Amino acid sequence: MPTTIKAQGLTRKFADNIAVNGLNLEIEEGEIFGLVGPDGAGKTTTMRLLTGILEPTSGDGWVYGKHIVQESEELKENIAYMSQRFGLYEELTVLENINFYADVFCVPKNKRQEVIEKLLGFSGLLPFKQRLAGKLSGGMKQKLGLSCALIHTPKVLFLDEPTNGVDPVSRRDFWSILYDLLKDKVTILYSTSYLDEAERCRRVGLIHKGRLLRCDTPDNIKKEINVNTLEQAFIKIVNDYESKHAK
Ligand SMILES: Nc1ncnc2c1ncn2[C@@H]1O[C@H](COP(=O)(O)OP(=O)(O)OP(=O)(O)O)[C@@H](O)[C@H]1O
Ligand SMILES: [Mg+2]
């Protein structure tokens, strides 16, 4: 499988705070990779670096063959980024929101209808086409956000805590949409603070204080730490790191 996302020594400082510290990562095409870590760990900064929104202090990265600094404009053609506070227009309807993103991404008018019907179909939003986005439930809003992000059929998807605060049923719907995308070889970088979601990823990276402390399949991480749950594994890994660096 070709590598779709690659980071090499990726580092970003804000004054003397190192938000991302020497990140090395390779994510394969068609893989869903979970980025997990406590508040302020560096998840959003990693996403912003890899989507070419923020420049690194040092290090390199490539997404779908495009360099994150030198080719940041070309890179954006292949990706979608659903940020932690994804912008929907609350006073526009579901359909108007999705059409707005279709305009932004220059989706040809003759192809638009088919893509919109498909996206609203698999996110279960067809019956709510005319509803104002501001009147949707939290889970529906996130599904609409995902539909907007997918309007230009991206090859790589960056999702920053997309199901935060969403009920378990809507989270399950959201994941079934993601599994469909994986069948089409879309590559997904998914940050989450829910460890049941991390379990569903093919591999997981545990990030803490800007450092990638572990990167492996959920099963391998649990085996290595000799515990039953990812939660126990992550607590142990973070505690070990803290006691080593306390001096
Ligand atoms: N624009 C900025 N200016 C200054 N510091 C920043 C900026 N963006 C992030 N930081 C700092 O970088 C560190 C990493 O933040 P980041 O937002 O990447 O964490 P996160 O893992 O996404 O956290 P959360 O789970 O709360 O979303 C934090 O210490 C944060 O305060
Ligand atoms: Mg964040």
Short mmCIF file of N, CA, C and O in Angstrom, two decimals, residues 107-233:
data_model
loop_
_atom_site.label_atom_id
_atom_site.label_comp_id
_atom_site.label_asym_id
_atom_site.label_seq_id
_atom_site.Cartn_x
_atom_site.Cartn_y
_atom_site.Cartn_z
N VAL A 107 -17.49 22.45 -7.43
CA VAL A 107 -18.05 21.19 -7.94
C VAL A 107 -18.96 21.56 -9.11
O VAL A 107 -19.87 22.38 -8.96
N PRO A 108 -18.70 20.97 -10.31
CA PRO A 108 -19.48 21.34 -11.49
C PRO A 108 -20.98 21.15 -11.24
O PRO A 108 -21.39 20.15 -10.65
N LYS A 109 -21.77 22.10 -11.74
CA LYS A 109 -23.22 22.10 -11.49
C LYS A 109 -23.88 20.81 -11.97
O LYS A 109 -24.77 20.28 -11.32
N ASN A 110 -23.39 20.26 -13.10
CA ASN A 110 -24.06 19.07 -13.65
C ASN A 110 -23.78 17.80 -12.84
O ASN A 110 -24.49 16.81 -12.97
N LYS A 111 -22.72 17.82 -12.01
CA LYS A 111 -22.40 16.62 -11.20
C LYS A 111 -22.96 16.76 -9.79
O LYS A 111 -23.04 15.79 -9.03
N ARG A 112 -23.33 17.98 -9.45
CA ARG A 112 -23.64 18.31 -8.07
C ARG A 112 -24.82 17.53 -7.49
O ARG A 112 -24.74 16.98 -6.41
N GLN A 113 -25.89 17.50 -8.28
CA GLN A 113 -27.13 16.88 -7.81
C GLN A 113 -26.89 15.46 -7.30
O GLN A 113 -27.29 15.08 -6.21
N GLU A 114 -26.15 14.70 -8.14
CA GLU A 114 -25.92 13.29 -7.83
C GLU A 114 -25.11 13.14 -6.54
O GLU A 114 -25.44 12.34 -5.66
N VAL A 115 -24.05 13.95 -6.41
CA VAL A 115 -23.18 13.85 -5.22
C VAL A 115 -23.97 14.26 -3.96
O VAL A 115 -23.88 13.59 -2.92
N ILE A 116 -24.75 15.32 -4.08
CA ILE A 116 -25.50 15.81 -2.92
C ILE A 116 -26.51 14.76 -2.46
O ILE A 116 -26.62 14.45 -1.27
N GLU A 117 -27.24 14.17 -3.42
CA GLU A 117 -28.23 13.15 -3.07
C GLU A 117 -27.54 11.98 -2.36
O GLU A 117 -28.04 11.45 -1.37
N LYS A 118 -26.37 11.60 -2.87
CA LYS A 118 -25.65 10.45 -2.29
C LYS A 118 -25.22 10.77 -0.85
O LYS A 118 -25.44 9.99 0.07
N LEU A 119 -24.62 11.97 -0.67
CA LEU A 119 -24.12 12.33 0.66
C LEU A 119 -25.26 12.48 1.67
O LEU A 119 -25.17 11.99 2.80
N LEU A 120 -26.32 13.15 1.24
CA LEU A 120 -27.44 13.34 2.17
C LEU A 120 -28.13 11.99 2.42
O LEU A 120 -28.65 11.75 3.50
N GLY A 121 -28.08 11.12 1.41
CA GLY A 121 -28.67 9.78 1.57
C GLY A 121 -27.92 9.00 2.63
O GLY A 121 -28.51 8.54 3.60
N PHE A 122 -26.59 8.90 2.50
CA PHE A 122 -25.92 8.06 3.48
C PHE A 122 -25.73 8.71 4.84
O PHE A 122 -25.47 8.04 5.82
N SER A 123 -25.94 10.00 4.92
CA SER A 123 -25.92 10.59 6.27
C SER A 123 -27.33 10.68 6.86
O SER A 123 -27.51 11.18 7.97
N GLY A 124 -28.33 10.18 6.11
CA GLY A 124 -29.71 10.14 6.64
C GLY A 124 -30.34 11.51 6.72
O GLY A 124 -31.30 11.72 7.47
N LEU A 125 -29.84 12.48 5.94
CA LEU A 125 -30.35 13.85 6.07
C LEU A 125 -31.34 14.24 4.96
O LEU A 125 -31.86 15.35 4.98
N LEU A 126 -31.62 13.28 4.05
CA LEU A 126 -32.53 13.63 2.95
C LEU A 126 -33.88 14.20 3.43
O LEU A 126 -34.34 15.21 2.90
N PRO A 127 -34.49 13.59 4.48
CA PRO A 127 -35.78 14.14 4.91
C PRO A 127 -35.66 15.53 5.53
O PRO A 127 -36.68 16.19 5.76
N PHE A 128 -34.44 15.97 5.81
CA PHE A 128 -34.26 17.25 6.51
C PHE A 128 -33.64 18.32 5.61
O PHE A 128 -33.13 19.33 6.09
N LYS A 129 -33.70 18.08 4.30
CA LYS A 129 -33.06 18.99 3.33
C LYS A 129 -33.38 20.45 3.55
O LYS A 129 -32.55 21.33 3.37
N GLN A 130 -34.65 20.71 3.90
CA GLN A 130 -35.11 22.10 4.01
C GLN A 130 -35.03 22.66 5.43
O GLN A 130 -35.45 23.77 5.69
N ARG A 131 -34.47 21.86 6.35
CA ARG A 131 -34.41 22.33 7.74
C ARG A 131 -33.21 23.27 7.92
O ARG A 131 -32.14 23.04 7.35
N LEU A 132 -33.40 24.31 8.73
CA LEU A 132 -32.26 25.21 9.02
C LEU A 132 -31.21 24.43 9.80
O LEU A 132 -31.54 23.68 10.72
N ALA A 133 -29.95 24.63 9.43
CA ALA A 133 -28.86 23.90 10.10
C ALA A 133 -28.88 24.16 11.60
O ALA A 133 -28.59 23.27 12.40
N GLY A 134 -29.26 25.38 11.98
CA GLY A 134 -29.30 25.75 13.39
C GLY A 134 -30.33 24.95 14.18
O GLY A 134 -30.27 24.91 15.41
N LYS A 135 -31.27 24.32 13.48
CA LYS A 135 -32.33 23.56 14.16
C LYS A 135 -32.05 22.06 14.19
O LYS A 135 -32.88 21.28 14.63
N LEU A 136 -30.88 21.66 13.68
CA LEU A 136 -30.55 20.22 13.69
C LEU A 136 -30.02 19.82 15.06
O LEU A 136 -29.48 20.66 15.79
N SER A 137 -30.12 18.52 15.37
CA SER A 137 -29.51 18.01 16.61
C SER A 137 -27.98 18.03 16.44
O SER A 137 -27.48 18.14 15.31
N GLY A 138 -27.26 17.87 17.56
CA GLY A 138 -25.79 17.88 17.51
C GLY A 138 -25.23 16.84 16.55
O GLY A 138 -24.34 17.12 15.74
N GLY A 139 -25.79 15.62 16.62
CA GLY A 139 -25.29 14.54 15.76
C GLY A 139 -25.56 14.82 14.29
O GLY A 139 -24.73 14.56 13.42
N MET A 140 -26.75 15.36 14.01
CA MET A 140 -27.10 15.70 12.62
C MET A 140 -26.18 16.80 12.09
O MET A 140 -25.78 16.78 10.93
N LYS A 141 -25.89 17.76 12.94
CA LYS A 141 -24.99 18.84 12.51
C LYS A 141 -23.64 18.26 12.09
O LYS A 141 -23.07 18.68 11.08
N GLN A 142 -23.14 17.31 12.89
CA GLN A 142 -21.83 16.74 12.56
C GLN A 142 -21.90 15.94 11.26
O GLN A 142 -20.96 15.96 10.46
N LYS A 143 -23.02 15.25 11.03
CA LYS A 143 -23.16 14.50 9.78
C LYS A 143 -23.27 15.46 8.60
O LYS A 143 -22.75 15.18 7.53
N LEU A 144 -23.93 16.59 8.82
CA LEU A 144 -23.99 17.59 7.74
C LEU A 144 -22.59 18.17 7.49
O LEU A 144 -22.19 18.35 6.34
N GLY A 145 -21.85 18.42 8.57
CA GLY A 145 -20.48 18.91 8.43
C GLY A 145 -19.63 17.94 7.61
O GLY A 145 -18.90 18.34 6.70
N LEU A 146 -19.78 16.65 7.91
CA LEU A 146 -19.03 15.63 7.16
C LEU A 146 -19.47 15.63 5.69
O LEU A 146 -18.63 15.57 4.79
N SER A 147 -20.77 15.73 5.45
CA SER A 147 -21.26 15.75 4.07
C SER A 147 -20.68 16.95 3.31
O SER A 147 -20.28 16.82 2.15
N CYS A 148 -20.64 18.11 3.97
CA CYS A 148 -20.06 19.31 3.33
C CYS A 148 -18.58 19.08 3.03
O CYS A 148 -18.08 19.44 1.97
N ALA A 149 -17.88 18.45 3.99
CA ALA A 149 -16.44 18.22 3.81
C ALA A 149 -16.17 17.25 2.66
O ALA A 149 -15.12 17.28 2.04
N LEU A 150 -17.17 16.38 2.38
CA LEU A 150 -16.95 15.34 1.36
C LEU A 150 -17.42 15.75 -0.03
O LEU A 150 -17.34 14.97 -0.97
N ILE A 151 -17.90 16.97 -0.16
CA ILE A 151 -18.58 17.38 -1.40
C ILE A 151 -17.67 17.29 -2.63
O ILE A 151 -18.14 17.04 -3.74
N HIS A 152 -16.35 17.45 -2.45
CA HIS A 152 -15.45 17.39 -3.63
C HIS A 152 -14.73 16.04 -3.71
O HIS A 152 -13.65 15.95 -4.32
N THR A 153 -15.35 14.98 -3.12
CA THR A 153 -14.77 13.63 -3.10
C THR A 153 -13.26 13.62 -2.87
O THR A 153 -12.48 13.24 -3.75
N PRO A 154 -12.85 14.02 -1.66
CA PRO A 154 -11.43 14.08 -1.33
C PRO A 154 -10.81 12.69 -1.19
O PRO A 154 -11.51 11.72 -0.93
N LYS A 155 -9.48 12.64 -1.37
CA LYS A 155 -8.75 11.37 -1.23
C LYS A 155 -8.33 11.15 0.22
O LYS A 155 -8.10 10.04 0.65
N VAL A 156 -8.15 12.26 0.94
CA VAL A 156 -7.67 12.18 2.32
C VAL A 156 -8.56 13.06 3.19
O VAL A 156 -8.87 14.19 2.82
N LEU A 157 -8.95 12.49 4.32
CA LEU A 157 -9.91 13.18 5.18
C LEU A 157 -9.29 13.39 6.56
O LEU A 157 -8.79 12.44 7.18
N PHE A 158 -9.32 14.64 7.02
CA PHE A 158 -8.81 14.97 8.36
C PHE A 158 -10.01 15.34 9.22
O PHE A 158 -10.70 16.33 8.94
N LEU A 159 -10.26 14.56 10.24
CA LEU A 159 -11.43 14.80 11.10
C LEU A 159 -10.95 15.05 12.52
O LEU A 159 -10.38 14.16 13.16
N ASP A 160 -11.19 16.26 13.01
CA ASP A 160 -10.69 16.63 14.34
C ASP A 160 -11.84 16.55 15.35
O ASP A 160 -12.72 17.42 15.37
N GLU A 161 -11.82 15.49 16.15
CA GLU A 161 -12.86 15.23 17.17
C GLU A 161 -14.28 15.46 16.62
O GLU A 161 -15.05 16.24 17.19
N PRO A 162 -14.62 14.79 15.51
CA PRO A 162 -15.90 15.10 14.85
C PRO A 162 -17.13 14.66 15.64
O PRO A 162 -18.21 15.16 15.38
N THR A 163 -16.96 13.72 16.57
CA THR A 163 -18.15 13.23 17.27
C THR A 163 -18.19 13.69 18.73
O THR A 163 -18.93 13.14 19.54
N ASN A 164 -17.40 14.72 19.02
CA ASN A 164 -17.38 15.23 20.39
C ASN A 164 -18.78 15.67 20.82
O ASN A 164 -19.40 16.49 20.14
N GLY A 165 -19.30 15.13 21.88
CA GLY A 165 -20.61 15.52 22.39
C GLY A 165 -21.78 14.92 21.62
O GLY A 165 -22.93 15.29 21.85
N VAL A 166 -21.50 13.99 20.70
CA VAL A 166 -22.57 13.39 19.89
C VAL A 166 -23.04 12.09 20.57
O VAL A 166 -22.23 11.35 21.12
N ASP A 167 -24.36 11.82 20.51
CA ASP A 167 -24.88 10.64 21.21
C ASP A 167 -24.41 9.35 20.53
O ASP A 167 -24.02 9.35 19.36
N PRO A 168 -24.44 8.21 21.27
CA PRO A 168 -23.87 6.96 20.75
C PRO A 168 -24.51 6.49 19.45
O PRO A 168 -23.82 5.95 18.59
N VAL A 169 -25.81 6.71 19.26
CA VAL A 169 -26.46 6.23 18.03
C VAL A 169 -25.95 7.02 16.83
O VAL A 169 -25.58 6.45 15.80
N SER A 170 -25.88 8.35 16.97
CA SER A 170 -25.36 9.16 15.87
C SER A 170 -23.89 8.86 15.62
O SER A 170 -23.43 8.90 14.48
N ARG A 171 -23.15 8.55 16.69
CA ARG A 171 -21.73 8.21 16.49
C ARG A 171 -21.60 6.93 15.66
O ARG A 171 -20.74 6.82 14.80
N ARG A 172 -22.52 5.97 15.92
CA ARG A 172 -22.48 4.73 15.14
C ARG A 172 -22.79 5.01 13.67
O ARG A 172 -22.13 4.50 12.77
N ASP A 173 -23.78 5.88 13.41
CA ASP A 173 -24.11 6.25 12.02
C ASP A 173 -22.89 6.89 11.35
O ASP A 173 -22.57 6.61 10.20
N PHE A 174 -22.26 7.78 12.11
CA PHE A 174 -21.09 8.50 11.59
C PHE A 174 -20.00 7.50 11.17
O PHE A 174 -19.42 7.60 10.10
N TRP A 175 -19.80 6.48 12.02
CA TRP A 175 -18.77 5.49 11.71
C TRP A 175 -19.15 4.62 10.52
O TRP A 175 -18.28 4.19 9.77
N SER A 176 -20.44 4.39 10.32
CA SER A 176 -20.77 3.56 9.15
C SER A 176 -20.50 4.35 7.87
O SER A 176 -20.12 3.77 6.85
N ILE A 177 -20.63 5.69 7.93
CA ILE A 177 -20.27 6.51 6.77
C ILE A 177 -18.75 6.38 6.52
O ILE A 177 -18.29 6.20 5.39
N LEU A 178 -17.98 6.43 7.61
CA LEU A 178 -16.52 6.34 7.46
C LEU A 178 -16.10 4.99 6.85
O LEU A 178 -15.24 4.94 5.97
N TYR A 179 -16.73 3.90 7.31
CA TYR A 179 -16.37 2.58 6.76
C TYR A 179 -16.66 2.52 5.26
O TYR A 179 -15.91 1.91 4.51
N ASP A 180 -17.74 3.17 4.82
CA ASP A 180 -18.03 3.21 3.38
C ASP A 180 -16.93 3.94 2.63
O ASP A 180 -16.53 3.54 1.54
N LEU A 181 -16.42 5.03 3.23
CA LEU A 181 -15.36 5.80 2.58
C LEU A 181 -14.08 4.97 2.46
O LEU A 181 -13.37 5.04 1.47
N LEU A 182 -13.80 4.16 3.50
CA LEU A 182 -12.58 3.34 3.48
C LEU A 182 -12.63 2.34 2.34
O LEU A 182 -11.60 2.03 1.73
N LYS A 183 -13.84 1.85 2.02
CA LYS A 183 -13.97 0.91 0.90
C LYS A 183 -13.53 1.56 -0.40
O LYS A 183 -13.06 0.89 -1.31
N ASP A 184 -13.71 2.88 -0.49
CA ASP A 184 -13.27 3.61 -1.70
C ASP A 184 -11.83 4.10 -1.59
O ASP A 184 -11.41 5.00 -2.31
N LYS A 185 -11.07 3.53 -0.61
CA LYS A 185 -9.64 3.84 -0.44
C LYS A 185 -9.36 5.27 0.02
O LYS A 185 -8.26 5.80 -0.19
N VAL A 186 -10.35 5.90 0.63
CA VAL A 186 -10.09 7.21 1.24
C VAL A 186 -9.23 6.95 2.48
O VAL A 186 -9.42 5.95 3.18
N THR A 187 -8.26 7.82 2.73
CA THR A 187 -7.40 7.70 3.92
C THR A 187 -7.91 8.69 4.96
O THR A 187 -8.23 9.84 4.62
N ILE A 188 -8.00 8.25 6.21
CA ILE A 188 -8.60 9.12 7.24
C ILE A 188 -7.68 9.27 8.46
O ILE A 188 -7.22 8.28 9.03
N LEU A 189 -7.42 10.52 8.81
CA LEU A 189 -6.75 10.81 10.08
C LEU A 189 -7.83 11.36 11.01
O LEU A 189 -8.48 12.37 10.71
N TYR A 190 -8.02 10.66 12.13
CA TYR A 190 -9.19 10.89 12.97
C TYR A 190 -8.75 11.17 14.40
O TYR A 190 -8.15 10.30 15.04
N SER A 191 -8.99 12.37 14.90
CA SER A 191 -8.63 12.58 16.30
C SER A 191 -9.86 12.43 17.17
O SER A 191 -10.98 12.79 16.77
N THR A 192 -9.65 11.83 18.32
CA THR A 192 -10.79 11.58 19.21
C THR A 192 -10.34 11.47 20.65
O THR A 192 -9.18 11.12 20.93
N SER A 193 -11.25 11.77 21.56
CA SER A 193 -10.94 11.49 22.95
C SER A 193 -11.75 10.28 23.43
O SER A 193 -11.67 9.91 24.59
N TYR A 194 -12.53 9.67 22.51
CA TYR A 194 -13.29 8.47 22.87
C TYR A 194 -12.46 7.23 22.54
O TYR A 194 -12.11 7.00 21.38
N LEU A 195 -12.18 6.43 23.56
CA LEU A 195 -11.30 5.29 23.30
C LEU A 195 -12.03 4.14 22.60
O LEU A 195 -11.41 3.33 21.94
N ASP A 196 -13.38 4.11 22.67
CA ASP A 196 -14.08 3.09 21.88
C ASP A 196 -13.92 3.40 20.39
O ASP A 196 -13.87 2.51 19.56
N GLU A 197 -13.82 4.69 20.06
CA GLU A 197 -13.58 5.06 18.65
C GLU A 197 -12.14 4.72 18.26
O GLU A 197 -11.89 4.25 17.14
N ALA A 198 -11.22 4.96 19.18
CA ALA A 198 -9.82 4.63 18.89
C ALA A 198 -9.68 3.14 18.58
O ALA A 198 -8.94 2.74 17.68
N GLU A 199 -10.44 2.31 19.31
CA GLU A 199 -10.42 0.85 19.08
C GLU A 199 -10.83 0.48 17.66
O GLU A 199 -10.46 -0.55 17.15
N ARG A 200 -11.66 1.32 17.05
CA ARG A 200 -12.16 1.03 15.70
C ARG A 200 -11.16 1.40 14.62
O ARG A 200 -11.37 1.08 13.45
N CYS A 201 -10.13 2.15 14.98
CA CYS A 201 -9.13 2.56 13.99
C CYS A 201 -8.17 1.40 13.72
O CYS A 201 -7.95 0.57 14.59
N ARG A 202 -7.60 1.40 12.52
CA ARG A 202 -6.66 0.31 12.22
C ARG A 202 -5.40 0.46 13.07
O ARG A 202 -4.91 -0.48 13.66
N ARG A 203 -4.90 1.69 13.14
CA ARG A 203 -3.78 1.97 14.05
C ARG A 203 -4.09 3.25 14.82
O ARG A 203 -4.89 4.08 14.38
N VAL A 204 -3.40 3.38 15.95
CA VAL A 204 -3.65 4.52 16.82
C VAL A 204 -2.31 5.15 17.20
O VAL A 204 -1.34 4.44 17.45
N GLY A 205 -2.28 6.47 17.23
CA GLY A 205 -1.11 7.19 17.73
C GLY A 205 -1.49 7.89 19.01
O GLY A 205 -2.49 8.61 19.04
N LEU A 206 -0.73 7.64 20.07
CA LEU A 206 -0.99 8.34 21.34
C LEU A 206 -0.05 9.53 21.43
O LEU A 206 1.17 9.38 21.42
N ILE A 207 -0.64 10.72 21.47
CA ILE A 207 0.17 11.94 21.51
C ILE A 207 -0.01 12.60 22.87
O ILE A 207 -1.12 12.66 23.42
N HIS A 208 1.09 13.05 23.43
CA HIS A 208 1.08 13.69 24.76
C HIS A 208 2.18 14.73 24.78
O HIS A 208 3.33 14.44 24.43
N LYS A 209 1.81 15.96 25.14
CA LYS A 209 2.77 17.06 25.17
C LYS A 209 3.55 17.17 23.85
O LYS A 209 4.77 17.36 23.84
N GLY A 210 2.83 16.99 22.75
CA GLY A 210 3.44 17.16 21.43
C GLY A 210 4.25 15.98 20.94
O GLY A 210 4.73 15.97 19.82
N ARG A 211 4.40 14.95 21.77
CA ARG A 211 5.20 13.78 21.37
C ARG A 211 4.33 12.57 21.09
O ARG A 211 3.39 12.30 21.86
N LEU A 212 4.68 11.85 20.05
CA LEU A 212 3.97 10.61 19.74
C LEU A 212 4.58 9.52 20.61
O LEU A 212 5.69 9.05 20.35
N LEU A 213 3.86 9.11 21.66
CA LEU A 213 4.43 8.15 22.61
C LEU A 213 4.28 6.70 22.13
O LEU A 213 5.09 5.86 22.47
N ARG A 214 3.23 6.40 21.39
CA ARG A 214 3.03 5.05 20.84
C ARG A 214 2.30 5.17 19.52
O ARG A 214 1.51 6.08 19.31
N CYS A 215 2.56 4.20 18.65
CA CYS A 215 1.89 4.18 17.36
C CYS A 215 1.82 2.74 16.90
O CYS A 215 2.85 2.16 16.55
N ASP A 216 0.63 2.13 16.99
CA ASP A 216 0.50 0.71 16.64
C ASP A 216 -0.98 0.36 16.53
O ASP A 216 -1.84 1.23 16.73
N THR A 217 -1.28 -0.90 16.29
CA THR A 217 -2.69 -1.31 16.29
C THR A 217 -3.17 -1.32 17.74
O THR A 217 -2.37 -1.54 18.67
N PRO A 218 -4.47 -1.12 17.97
CA PRO A 218 -4.99 -1.17 19.34
C PRO A 218 -4.59 -2.48 20.06
O PRO A 218 -4.17 -2.46 21.21
N ASP A 219 -4.68 -3.61 19.35
CA ASP A 219 -4.34 -4.90 19.98
C ASP A 219 -2.88 -4.97 20.40
O ASP A 219 -2.56 -5.42 21.50
N ASN A 220 -2.00 -4.51 19.52
CA ASN A 220 -0.57 -4.56 19.86
C ASN A 220 -0.25 -3.68 21.06
O ASN A 220 0.57 -4.05 21.90
N ILE A 221 -0.89 -2.51 21.13
CA ILE A 221 -0.62 -1.60 22.26
C ILE A 221 -1.07 -2.26 23.57
O ILE A 221 -0.34 -2.27 24.56
N LYS A 222 -2.26 -2.86 23.56
CA LYS A 222 -2.76 -3.50 24.78
C LYS A 222 -1.86 -4.68 25.18
O LYS A 222 -1.56 -4.86 26.36
N LYS A 223 -1.42 -5.45 24.19
CA LYS A 223 -0.55 -6.60 24.47
C LYS A 223 0.77 -6.14 25.07
O LYS A 223 1.25 -6.68 26.06
N GLU A 224 1.34 -5.11 24.47
CA GLU A 224 2.65 -4.62 24.91
C GLU A 224 2.59 -4.16 26.36
O GLU A 224 3.48 -4.42 27.16
N ILE A 225 1.51 -3.44 26.72
CA ILE A 225 1.39 -2.89 28.07
C ILE A 225 0.78 -3.93 29.02
O ILE A 225 0.80 -3.77 30.24
N ASN A 226 0.24 -5.01 28.41
CA ASN A 226 -0.33 -6.10 29.20
C ASN A 226 -1.57 -5.69 30.00
O ASN A 226 -1.66 -5.92 31.21
N VAL A 227 -2.49 -5.02 29.32
CA VAL A 227 -3.76 -4.61 29.93
C VAL A 227 -4.91 -4.96 28.98
O VAL A 227 -4.66 -5.32 27.82
N ASN A 228 -6.15 -4.84 29.49
CA ASN A 228 -7.30 -5.26 28.68
C ASN A 228 -7.89 -4.15 27.83
O ASN A 228 -8.60 -4.41 26.86
N THR A 229 -7.69 -2.90 28.24
CA THR A 229 -8.34 -1.82 27.50
C THR A 229 -7.30 -0.78 27.06
O THR A 229 -6.25 -0.62 27.70
N LEU A 230 -7.66 -0.06 26.00
CA LEU A 230 -6.78 1.00 25.51
C LEU A 230 -6.65 2.10 26.57
O LEU A 230 -5.61 2.71 26.72
N GLU A 231 -7.76 2.31 27.30
CA GLU A 231 -7.74 3.35 28.33
C GLU A 231 -6.65 3.05 29.36
O GLU A 231 -5.84 3.92 29.70
N GLN A 232 -6.63 1.79 29.84
CA GLN A 232 -5.60 1.42 30.82
C GLN A 232 -4.20 1.57 30.22
O GLN A 232 -3.27 2.05 30.86
N ALA A 233 -4.08 1.17 28.95
CA ALA A 233 -2.77 1.26 28.29
C ALA A 233 -2.31 2.71 28.22
O ALA A 233 -1.17 3.03 28.56
#
